[in-house]
mmCIF file of C-alpha atoms and ligand atoms in Angstrom:
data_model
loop_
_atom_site.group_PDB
_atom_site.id
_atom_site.type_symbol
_atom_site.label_atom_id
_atom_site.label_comp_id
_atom_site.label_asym_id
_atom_site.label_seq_id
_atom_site.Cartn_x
_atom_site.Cartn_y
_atom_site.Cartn_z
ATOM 1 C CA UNK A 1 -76.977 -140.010 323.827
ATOM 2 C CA UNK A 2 -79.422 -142.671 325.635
ATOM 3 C CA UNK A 3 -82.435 -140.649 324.191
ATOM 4 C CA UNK A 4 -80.687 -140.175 321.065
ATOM 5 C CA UNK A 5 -80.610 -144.023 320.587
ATOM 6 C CA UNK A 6 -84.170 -144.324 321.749
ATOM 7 C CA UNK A 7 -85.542 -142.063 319.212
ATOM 8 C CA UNK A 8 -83.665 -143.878 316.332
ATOM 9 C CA UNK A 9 -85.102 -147.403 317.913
ATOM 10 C CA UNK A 10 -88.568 -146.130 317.979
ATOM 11 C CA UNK A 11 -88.161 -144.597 314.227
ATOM 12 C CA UNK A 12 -86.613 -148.171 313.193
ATOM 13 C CA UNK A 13 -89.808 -150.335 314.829
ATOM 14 C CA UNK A 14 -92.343 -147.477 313.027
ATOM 15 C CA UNK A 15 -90.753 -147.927 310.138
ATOM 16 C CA UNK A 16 -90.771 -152.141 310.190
ATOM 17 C CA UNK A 17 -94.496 -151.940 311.805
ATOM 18 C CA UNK A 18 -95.138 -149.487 308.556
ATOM 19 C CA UNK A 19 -93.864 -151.566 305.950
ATOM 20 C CA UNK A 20 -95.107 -154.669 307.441
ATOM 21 C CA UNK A 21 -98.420 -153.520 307.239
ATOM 22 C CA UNK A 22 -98.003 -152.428 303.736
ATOM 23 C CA UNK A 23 -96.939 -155.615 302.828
ATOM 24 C CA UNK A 24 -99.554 -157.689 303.990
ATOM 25 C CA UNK A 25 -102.133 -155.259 302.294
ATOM 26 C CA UNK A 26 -100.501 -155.803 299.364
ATOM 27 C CA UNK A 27 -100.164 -159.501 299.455
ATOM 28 C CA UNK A 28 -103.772 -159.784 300.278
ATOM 29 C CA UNK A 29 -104.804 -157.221 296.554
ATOM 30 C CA UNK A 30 -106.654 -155.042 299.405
ATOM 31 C CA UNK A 31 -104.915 -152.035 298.502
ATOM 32 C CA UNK A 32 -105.491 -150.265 295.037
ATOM 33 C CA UNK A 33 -104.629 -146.913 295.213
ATOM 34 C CA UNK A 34 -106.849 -143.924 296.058
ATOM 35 C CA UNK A 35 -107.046 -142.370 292.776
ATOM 36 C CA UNK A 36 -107.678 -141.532 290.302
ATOM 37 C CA UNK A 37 -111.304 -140.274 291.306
ATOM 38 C CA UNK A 38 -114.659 -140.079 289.898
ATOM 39 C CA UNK A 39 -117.871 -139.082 290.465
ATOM 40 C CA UNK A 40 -120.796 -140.673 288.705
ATOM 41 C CA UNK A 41 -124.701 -140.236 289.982
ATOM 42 C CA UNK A 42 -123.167 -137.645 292.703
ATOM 43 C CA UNK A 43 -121.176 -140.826 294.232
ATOM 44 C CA UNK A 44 -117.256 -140.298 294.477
ATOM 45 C CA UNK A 45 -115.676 -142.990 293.624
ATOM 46 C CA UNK A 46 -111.423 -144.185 293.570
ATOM 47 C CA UNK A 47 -109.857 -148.183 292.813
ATOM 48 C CA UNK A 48 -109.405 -148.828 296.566
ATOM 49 C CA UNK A 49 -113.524 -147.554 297.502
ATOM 50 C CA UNK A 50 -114.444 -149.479 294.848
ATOM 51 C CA UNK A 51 -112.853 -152.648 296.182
ATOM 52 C CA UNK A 52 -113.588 -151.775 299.448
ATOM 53 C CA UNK A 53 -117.320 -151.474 298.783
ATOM 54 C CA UNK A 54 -117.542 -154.740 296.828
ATOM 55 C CA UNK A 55 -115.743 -157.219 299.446
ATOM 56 C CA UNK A 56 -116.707 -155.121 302.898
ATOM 57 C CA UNK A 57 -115.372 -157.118 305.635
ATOM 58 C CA UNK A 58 -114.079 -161.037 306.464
ATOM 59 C CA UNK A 59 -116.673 -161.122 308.362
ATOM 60 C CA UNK A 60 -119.296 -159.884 305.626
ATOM 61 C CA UNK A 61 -117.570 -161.981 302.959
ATOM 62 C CA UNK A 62 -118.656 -165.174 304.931
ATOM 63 C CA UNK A 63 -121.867 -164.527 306.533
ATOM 64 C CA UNK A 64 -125.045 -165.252 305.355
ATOM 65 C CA UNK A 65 -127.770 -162.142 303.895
ATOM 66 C CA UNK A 66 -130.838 -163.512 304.209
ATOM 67 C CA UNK A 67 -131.691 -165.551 301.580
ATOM 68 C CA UNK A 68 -134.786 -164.266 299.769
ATOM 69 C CA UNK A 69 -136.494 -164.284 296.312
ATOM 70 C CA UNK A 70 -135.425 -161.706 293.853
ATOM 71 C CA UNK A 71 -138.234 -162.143 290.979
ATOM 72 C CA UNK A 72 -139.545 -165.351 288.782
ATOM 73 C CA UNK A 73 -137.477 -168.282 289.341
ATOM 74 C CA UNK A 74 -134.288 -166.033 291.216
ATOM 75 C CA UNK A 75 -133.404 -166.395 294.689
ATOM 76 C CA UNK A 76 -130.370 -164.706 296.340
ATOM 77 C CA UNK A 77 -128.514 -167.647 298.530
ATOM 78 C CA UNK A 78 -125.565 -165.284 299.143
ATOM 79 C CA UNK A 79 -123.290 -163.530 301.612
ATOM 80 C CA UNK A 80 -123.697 -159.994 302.838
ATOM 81 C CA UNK A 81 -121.026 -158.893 300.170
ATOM 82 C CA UNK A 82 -120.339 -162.255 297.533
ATOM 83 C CA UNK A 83 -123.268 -163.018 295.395
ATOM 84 C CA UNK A 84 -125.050 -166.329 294.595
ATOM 85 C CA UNK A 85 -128.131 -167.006 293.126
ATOM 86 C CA UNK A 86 -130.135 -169.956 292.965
ATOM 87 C CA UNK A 87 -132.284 -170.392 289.997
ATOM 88 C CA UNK A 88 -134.519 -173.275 290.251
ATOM 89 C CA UNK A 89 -136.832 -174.892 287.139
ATOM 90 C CA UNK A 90 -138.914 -177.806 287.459
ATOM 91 C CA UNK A 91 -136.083 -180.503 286.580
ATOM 92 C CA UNK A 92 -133.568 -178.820 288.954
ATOM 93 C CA UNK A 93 -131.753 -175.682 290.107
ATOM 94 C CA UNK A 94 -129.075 -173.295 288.898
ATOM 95 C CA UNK A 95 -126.417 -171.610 291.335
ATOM 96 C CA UNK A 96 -124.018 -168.882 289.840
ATOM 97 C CA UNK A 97 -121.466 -168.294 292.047
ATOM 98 C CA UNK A 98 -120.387 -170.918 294.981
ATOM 99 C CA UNK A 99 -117.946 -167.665 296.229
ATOM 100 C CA UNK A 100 -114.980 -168.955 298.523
ATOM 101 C CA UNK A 101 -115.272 -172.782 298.956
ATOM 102 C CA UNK A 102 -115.899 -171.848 303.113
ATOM 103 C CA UNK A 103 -118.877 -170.316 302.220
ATOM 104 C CA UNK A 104 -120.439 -173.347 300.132
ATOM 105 C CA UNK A 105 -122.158 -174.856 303.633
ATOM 106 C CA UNK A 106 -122.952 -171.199 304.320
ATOM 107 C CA UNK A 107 -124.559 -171.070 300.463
ATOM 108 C CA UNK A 108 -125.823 -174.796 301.323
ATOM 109 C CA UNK A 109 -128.139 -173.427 304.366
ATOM 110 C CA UNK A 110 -129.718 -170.526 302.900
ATOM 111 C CA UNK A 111 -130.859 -172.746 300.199
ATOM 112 C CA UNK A 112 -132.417 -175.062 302.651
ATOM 113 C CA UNK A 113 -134.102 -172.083 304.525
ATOM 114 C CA UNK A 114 -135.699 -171.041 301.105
ATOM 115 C CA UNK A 115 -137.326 -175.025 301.003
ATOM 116 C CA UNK A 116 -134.886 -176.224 298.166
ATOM 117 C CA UNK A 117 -132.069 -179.199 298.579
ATOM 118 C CA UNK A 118 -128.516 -178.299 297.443
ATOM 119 C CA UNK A 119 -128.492 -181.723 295.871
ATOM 120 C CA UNK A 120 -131.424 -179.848 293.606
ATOM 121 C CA UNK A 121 -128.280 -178.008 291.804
ATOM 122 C CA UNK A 122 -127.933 -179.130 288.351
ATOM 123 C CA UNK A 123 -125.860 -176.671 287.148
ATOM 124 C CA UNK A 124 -123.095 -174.412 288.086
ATOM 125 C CA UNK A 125 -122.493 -171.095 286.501
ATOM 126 C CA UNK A 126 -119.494 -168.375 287.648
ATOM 127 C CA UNK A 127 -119.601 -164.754 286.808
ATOM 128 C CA UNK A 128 -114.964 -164.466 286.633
ATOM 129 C CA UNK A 129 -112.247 -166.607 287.596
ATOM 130 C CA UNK A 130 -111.665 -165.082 291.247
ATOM 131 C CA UNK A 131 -111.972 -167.014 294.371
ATOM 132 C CA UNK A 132 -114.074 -164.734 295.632
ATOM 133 C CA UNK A 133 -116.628 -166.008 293.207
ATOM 134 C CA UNK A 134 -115.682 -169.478 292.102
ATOM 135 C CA UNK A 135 -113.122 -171.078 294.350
ATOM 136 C CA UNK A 136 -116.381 -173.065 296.361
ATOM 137 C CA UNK A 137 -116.936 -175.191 292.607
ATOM 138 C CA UNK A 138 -115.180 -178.185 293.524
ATOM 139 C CA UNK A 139 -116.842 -178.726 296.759
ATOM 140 C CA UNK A 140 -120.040 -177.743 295.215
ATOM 141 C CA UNK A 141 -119.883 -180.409 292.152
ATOM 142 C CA UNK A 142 -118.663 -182.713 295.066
ATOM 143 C CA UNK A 143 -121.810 -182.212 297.434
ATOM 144 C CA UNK A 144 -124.400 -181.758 294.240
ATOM 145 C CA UNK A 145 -123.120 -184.195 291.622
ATOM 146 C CA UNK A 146 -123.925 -180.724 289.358
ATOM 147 C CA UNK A 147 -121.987 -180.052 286.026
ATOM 148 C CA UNK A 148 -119.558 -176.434 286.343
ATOM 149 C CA UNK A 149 -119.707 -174.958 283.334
ATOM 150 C CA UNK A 150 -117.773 -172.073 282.204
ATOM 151 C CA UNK A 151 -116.190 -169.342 279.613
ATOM 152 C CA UNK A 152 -113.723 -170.708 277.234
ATOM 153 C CA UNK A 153 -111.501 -167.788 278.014
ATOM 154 C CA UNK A 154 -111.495 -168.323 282.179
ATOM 155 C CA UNK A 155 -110.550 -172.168 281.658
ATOM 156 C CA UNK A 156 -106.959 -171.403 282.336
ATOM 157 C CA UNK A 157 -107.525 -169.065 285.411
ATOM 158 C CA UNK A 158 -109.998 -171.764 286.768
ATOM 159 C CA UNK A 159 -107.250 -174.714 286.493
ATOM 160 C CA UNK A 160 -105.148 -172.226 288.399
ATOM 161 C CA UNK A 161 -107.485 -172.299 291.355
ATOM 162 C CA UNK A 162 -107.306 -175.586 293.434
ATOM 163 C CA UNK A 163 -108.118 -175.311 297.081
ATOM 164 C CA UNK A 164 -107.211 -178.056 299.003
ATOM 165 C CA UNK A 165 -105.203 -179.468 295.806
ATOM 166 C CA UNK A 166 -108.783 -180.407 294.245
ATOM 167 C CA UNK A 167 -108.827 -179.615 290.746
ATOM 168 C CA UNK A 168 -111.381 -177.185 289.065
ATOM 169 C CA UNK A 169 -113.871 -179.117 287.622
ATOM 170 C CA UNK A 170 -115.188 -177.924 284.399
ATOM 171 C CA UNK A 171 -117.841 -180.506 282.554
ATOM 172 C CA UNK A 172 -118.338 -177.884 280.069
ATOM 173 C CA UNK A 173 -116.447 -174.837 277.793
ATOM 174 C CA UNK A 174 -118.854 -172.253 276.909
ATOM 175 C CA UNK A 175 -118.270 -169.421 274.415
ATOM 176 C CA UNK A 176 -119.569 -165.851 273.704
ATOM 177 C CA UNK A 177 -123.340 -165.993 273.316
ATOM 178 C CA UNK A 178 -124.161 -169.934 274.100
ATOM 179 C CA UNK A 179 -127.113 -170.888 276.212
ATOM 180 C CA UNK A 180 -127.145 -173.077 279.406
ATOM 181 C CA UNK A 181 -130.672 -174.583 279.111
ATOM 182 C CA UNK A 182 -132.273 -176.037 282.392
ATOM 183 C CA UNK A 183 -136.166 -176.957 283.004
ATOM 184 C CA UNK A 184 -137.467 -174.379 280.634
ATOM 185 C CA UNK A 185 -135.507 -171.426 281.953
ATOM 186 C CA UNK A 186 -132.577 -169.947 279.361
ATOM 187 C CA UNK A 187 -129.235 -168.273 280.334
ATOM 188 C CA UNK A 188 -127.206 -166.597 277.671
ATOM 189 C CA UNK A 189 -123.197 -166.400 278.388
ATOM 190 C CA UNK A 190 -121.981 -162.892 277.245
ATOM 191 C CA UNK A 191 -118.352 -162.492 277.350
ATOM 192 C CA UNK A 192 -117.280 -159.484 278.694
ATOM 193 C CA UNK A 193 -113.835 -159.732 279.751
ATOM 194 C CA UNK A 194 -111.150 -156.767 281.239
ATOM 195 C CA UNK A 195 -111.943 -157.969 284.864
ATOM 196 C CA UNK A 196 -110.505 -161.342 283.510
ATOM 197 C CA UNK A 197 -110.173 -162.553 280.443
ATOM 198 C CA UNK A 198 -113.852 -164.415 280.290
ATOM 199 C CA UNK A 199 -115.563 -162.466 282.764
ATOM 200 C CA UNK A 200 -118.921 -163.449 281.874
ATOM 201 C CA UNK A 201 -122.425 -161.491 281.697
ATOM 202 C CA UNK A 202 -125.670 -163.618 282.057
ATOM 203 C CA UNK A 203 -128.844 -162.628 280.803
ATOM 204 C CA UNK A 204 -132.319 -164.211 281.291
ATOM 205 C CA UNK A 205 -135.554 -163.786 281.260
ATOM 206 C CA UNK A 206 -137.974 -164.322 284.258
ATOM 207 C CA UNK A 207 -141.965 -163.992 284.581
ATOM 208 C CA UNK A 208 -143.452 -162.512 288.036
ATOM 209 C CA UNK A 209 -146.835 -161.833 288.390
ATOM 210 C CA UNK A 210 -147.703 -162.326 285.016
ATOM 211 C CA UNK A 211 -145.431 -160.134 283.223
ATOM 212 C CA UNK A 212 -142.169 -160.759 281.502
ATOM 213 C CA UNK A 213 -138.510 -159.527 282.719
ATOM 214 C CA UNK A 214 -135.109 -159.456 281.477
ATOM 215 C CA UNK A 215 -132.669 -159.899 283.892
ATOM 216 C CA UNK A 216 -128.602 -159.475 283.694
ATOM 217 C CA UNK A 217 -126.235 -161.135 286.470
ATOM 218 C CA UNK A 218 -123.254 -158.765 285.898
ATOM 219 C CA UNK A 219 -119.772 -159.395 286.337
ATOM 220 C CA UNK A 220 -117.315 -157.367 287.939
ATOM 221 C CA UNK A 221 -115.515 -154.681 285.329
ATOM 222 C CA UNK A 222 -113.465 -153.324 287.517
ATOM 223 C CA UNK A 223 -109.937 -151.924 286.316
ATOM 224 C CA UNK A 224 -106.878 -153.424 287.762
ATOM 225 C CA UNK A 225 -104.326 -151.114 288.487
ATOM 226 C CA UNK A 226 -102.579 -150.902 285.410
ATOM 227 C CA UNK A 227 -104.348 -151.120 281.996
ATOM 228 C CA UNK A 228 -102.509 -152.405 278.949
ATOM 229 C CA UNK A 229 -103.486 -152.018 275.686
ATOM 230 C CA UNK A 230 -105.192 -155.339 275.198
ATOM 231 C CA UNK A 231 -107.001 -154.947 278.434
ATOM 232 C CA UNK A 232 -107.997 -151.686 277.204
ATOM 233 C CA UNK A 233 -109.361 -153.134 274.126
ATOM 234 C CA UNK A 234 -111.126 -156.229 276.114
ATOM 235 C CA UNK A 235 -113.017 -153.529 278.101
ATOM 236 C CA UNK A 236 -113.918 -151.503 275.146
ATOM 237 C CA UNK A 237 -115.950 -153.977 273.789
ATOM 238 C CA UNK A 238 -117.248 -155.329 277.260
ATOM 239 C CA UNK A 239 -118.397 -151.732 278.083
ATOM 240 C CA UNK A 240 -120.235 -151.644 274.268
ATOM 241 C CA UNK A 241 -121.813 -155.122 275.209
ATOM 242 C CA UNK A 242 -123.398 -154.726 278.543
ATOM 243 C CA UNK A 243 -124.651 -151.260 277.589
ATOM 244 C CA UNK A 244 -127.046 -152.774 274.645
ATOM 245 C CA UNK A 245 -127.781 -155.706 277.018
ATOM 246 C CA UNK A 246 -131.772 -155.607 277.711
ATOM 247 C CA UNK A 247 -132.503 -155.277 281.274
ATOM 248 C CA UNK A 248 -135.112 -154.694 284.042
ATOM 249 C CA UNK A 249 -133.185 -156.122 286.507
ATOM 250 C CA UNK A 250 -129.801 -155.821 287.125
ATOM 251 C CA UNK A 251 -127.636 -158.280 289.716
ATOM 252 C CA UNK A 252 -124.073 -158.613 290.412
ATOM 253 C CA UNK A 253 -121.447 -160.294 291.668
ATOM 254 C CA UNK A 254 -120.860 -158.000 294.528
ATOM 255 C CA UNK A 255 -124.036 -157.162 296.704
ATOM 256 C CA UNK A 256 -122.996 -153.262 296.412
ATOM 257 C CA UNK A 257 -123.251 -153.266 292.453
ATOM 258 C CA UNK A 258 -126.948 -153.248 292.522
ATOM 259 C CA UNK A 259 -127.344 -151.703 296.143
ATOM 260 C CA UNK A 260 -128.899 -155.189 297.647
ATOM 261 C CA UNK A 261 -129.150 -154.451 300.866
ATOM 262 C CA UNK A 262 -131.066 -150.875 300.370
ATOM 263 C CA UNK A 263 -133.234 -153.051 297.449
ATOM 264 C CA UNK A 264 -133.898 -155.796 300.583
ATOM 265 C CA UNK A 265 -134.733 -153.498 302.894
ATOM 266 C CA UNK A 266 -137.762 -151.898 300.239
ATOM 267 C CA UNK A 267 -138.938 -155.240 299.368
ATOM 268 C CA UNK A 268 -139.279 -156.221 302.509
ATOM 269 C CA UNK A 269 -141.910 -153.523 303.372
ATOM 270 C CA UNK A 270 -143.835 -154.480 300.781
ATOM 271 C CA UNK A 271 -144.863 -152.631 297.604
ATOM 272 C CA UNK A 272 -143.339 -153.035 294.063
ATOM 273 C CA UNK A 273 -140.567 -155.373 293.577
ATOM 274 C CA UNK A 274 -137.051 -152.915 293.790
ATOM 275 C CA UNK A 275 -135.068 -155.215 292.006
ATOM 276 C CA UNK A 276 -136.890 -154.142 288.918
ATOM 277 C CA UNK A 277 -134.525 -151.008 288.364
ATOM 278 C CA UNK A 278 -134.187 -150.362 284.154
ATOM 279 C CA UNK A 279 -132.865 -146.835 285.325
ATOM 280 C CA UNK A 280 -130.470 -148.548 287.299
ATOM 281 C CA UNK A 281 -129.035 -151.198 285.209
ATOM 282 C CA UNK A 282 -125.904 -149.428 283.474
ATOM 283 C CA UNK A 283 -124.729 -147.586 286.694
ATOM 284 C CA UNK A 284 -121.812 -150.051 288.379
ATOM 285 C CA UNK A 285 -121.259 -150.247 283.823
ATOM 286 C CA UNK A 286 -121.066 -146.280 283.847
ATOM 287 C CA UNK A 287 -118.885 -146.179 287.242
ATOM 288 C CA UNK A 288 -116.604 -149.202 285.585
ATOM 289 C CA UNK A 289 -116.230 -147.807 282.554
ATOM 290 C CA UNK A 290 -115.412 -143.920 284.057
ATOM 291 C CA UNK A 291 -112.902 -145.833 286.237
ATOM 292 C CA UNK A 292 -110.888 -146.937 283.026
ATOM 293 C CA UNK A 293 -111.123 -143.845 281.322
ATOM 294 C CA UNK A 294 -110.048 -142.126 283.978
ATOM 295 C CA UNK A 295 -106.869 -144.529 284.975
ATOM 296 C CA UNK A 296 -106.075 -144.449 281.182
ATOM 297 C CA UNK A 297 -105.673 -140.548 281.238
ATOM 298 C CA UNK A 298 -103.488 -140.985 284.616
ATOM 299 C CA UNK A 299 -101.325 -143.790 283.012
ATOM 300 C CA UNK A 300 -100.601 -140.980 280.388
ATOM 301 C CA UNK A 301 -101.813 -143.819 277.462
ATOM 302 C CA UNK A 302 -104.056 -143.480 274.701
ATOM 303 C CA UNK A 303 -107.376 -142.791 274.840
ATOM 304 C CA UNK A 304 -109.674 -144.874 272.911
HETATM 305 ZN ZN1 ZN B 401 -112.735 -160.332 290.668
#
């Protein structure tokens, strides 16, 4: 009898430990489910690697990758896993992306180390609505005096995000295909939403060593776990969009979108620049949009 009741005590605490744990995986959105799978460029792929790969761990969501120029006027000021780039022009600089608003004195140092001042920023530009990526813009506009600018269509997901109670600044509303000008250097907002609902694609052009470069700061376009029909539709046409986007050089919002840190290591031992990948610039699109073909079959919906 006495081992009888310790067996159904130590089943009762496995199964509270078990859904515990479940729980807080959930409430943190760390979990998507392992499938479906794909495979593209002989990489297998499922929602929760995907996510996995793009955030890595705390500890590489809040430390530091060594800041560095990319190409032109673009220098990566990021963390190991959350991108931001500082784009500077004569009359100022450019940051897309302040990430988590702990990481803005992180963000702050490396663009110090590269011989910039973060009161430099001008401007501040957000690939989606996600803390990950924007929740650091208050702080930012607070320590810069810079103007946050954003998609039209993220302006209600933005309000929504308030750390510390501060509200979201926005100075200005952008729409689908408007430029943020800056010192002579262009950026062209291309909504691409399905990640959020103005998810935006920047494109510019850069010139290094003489020669002229396209560049595309991708957002995320990864599925959530269930598609609806006017997700499916948002994605459809975001898919379309970044596929006929020119492009020599491809960046993210996540570090693992454009393999940074294999790109880093190359560039560091000297050669041609890595980041200049045209082969390479639809891949994370290809892997995206095989993700939401392949959830759409599993859901059982339609097919577009
Ligand atoms: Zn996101």
């Amino acid at each position: 009898m006495k081992r009888l009741v310790l067996k159904l005590l130590t089943c009762l605490v496995a199964i509270v430990v078990a859904t515990a744990g479940h729980l807080r995986v959930r409430a943190q959105g760390q979990a998507p489910p392992d499938h479906p799978s794909i495979t593209v460029g002989g990489q297998t792929y499922t929602p929760r690697s995907i996510l996995a790969r793009n955030m890595g761990t705390p500890e590489d969501q809040s430390t530091a990758f060594p800041p560095h120029k990319i190409i032109g006027n673009i220098y990566y000021v990021g963390t190991r896993t959350l991108t931001s780039y500082l784009i500077s022009t004569p009359q100022g600089a450019i940051l897309v992306n302040t990430t988590y608003e702990r990481n803005v004195p992180v963000i702050q140092k490396s663009v110090e180390q590269l011989g910039f001042n973060f009161s430099d920023i001008k401007i501040i530009l957000g690939t989606h609505a996600h803390g990950d990526h924007q929740e650091g813009d208050a702080l930012a506009k607070q320590m810069t005096g810079a103007q946050v600018m954003a998609m039209a269509e993220d302006v209600p997901a933005l309000q929504g995000m308030k750390p510390g109670g501060k509200p979201h600044p926005i100075d200005r509303v952008l729409h689908d295909g408007e430029q943020v000008s800056l010192g002579g250097t262009t950026l062209v907002a291309h909504l691409t939403p399905g990640h959020t609902r103005g998810a935006t694609t920047w494109t510019t052009k850069v010139t290094d060593g003489g020669k002229s470069y396209d560049v595309m700061i991708g957002t995320s376009l990864r599925a959530p776990d269930r598609i609806t029909p006017q997700i499916l539709d948002e994605f459809n046409r975001s898919f379309a969009k970044v596929r006929a986007l020119p492009c020599d050089v491809q960046l993210g919002d996540h570090a693992a979108q454009y393999n940074m840190q294999a790109k880093y290591a190359k560039l560091k031992s000297g050669g041609a620049n890595p980041y200049v990948d045209p082969a390479g610039c639809k891949v994370e699109e290809e892997i995206s949009e095989a993700m939401v073909r392949a959830i759409v079959a599993e859901q059982g919906g339609r097919q577009p």
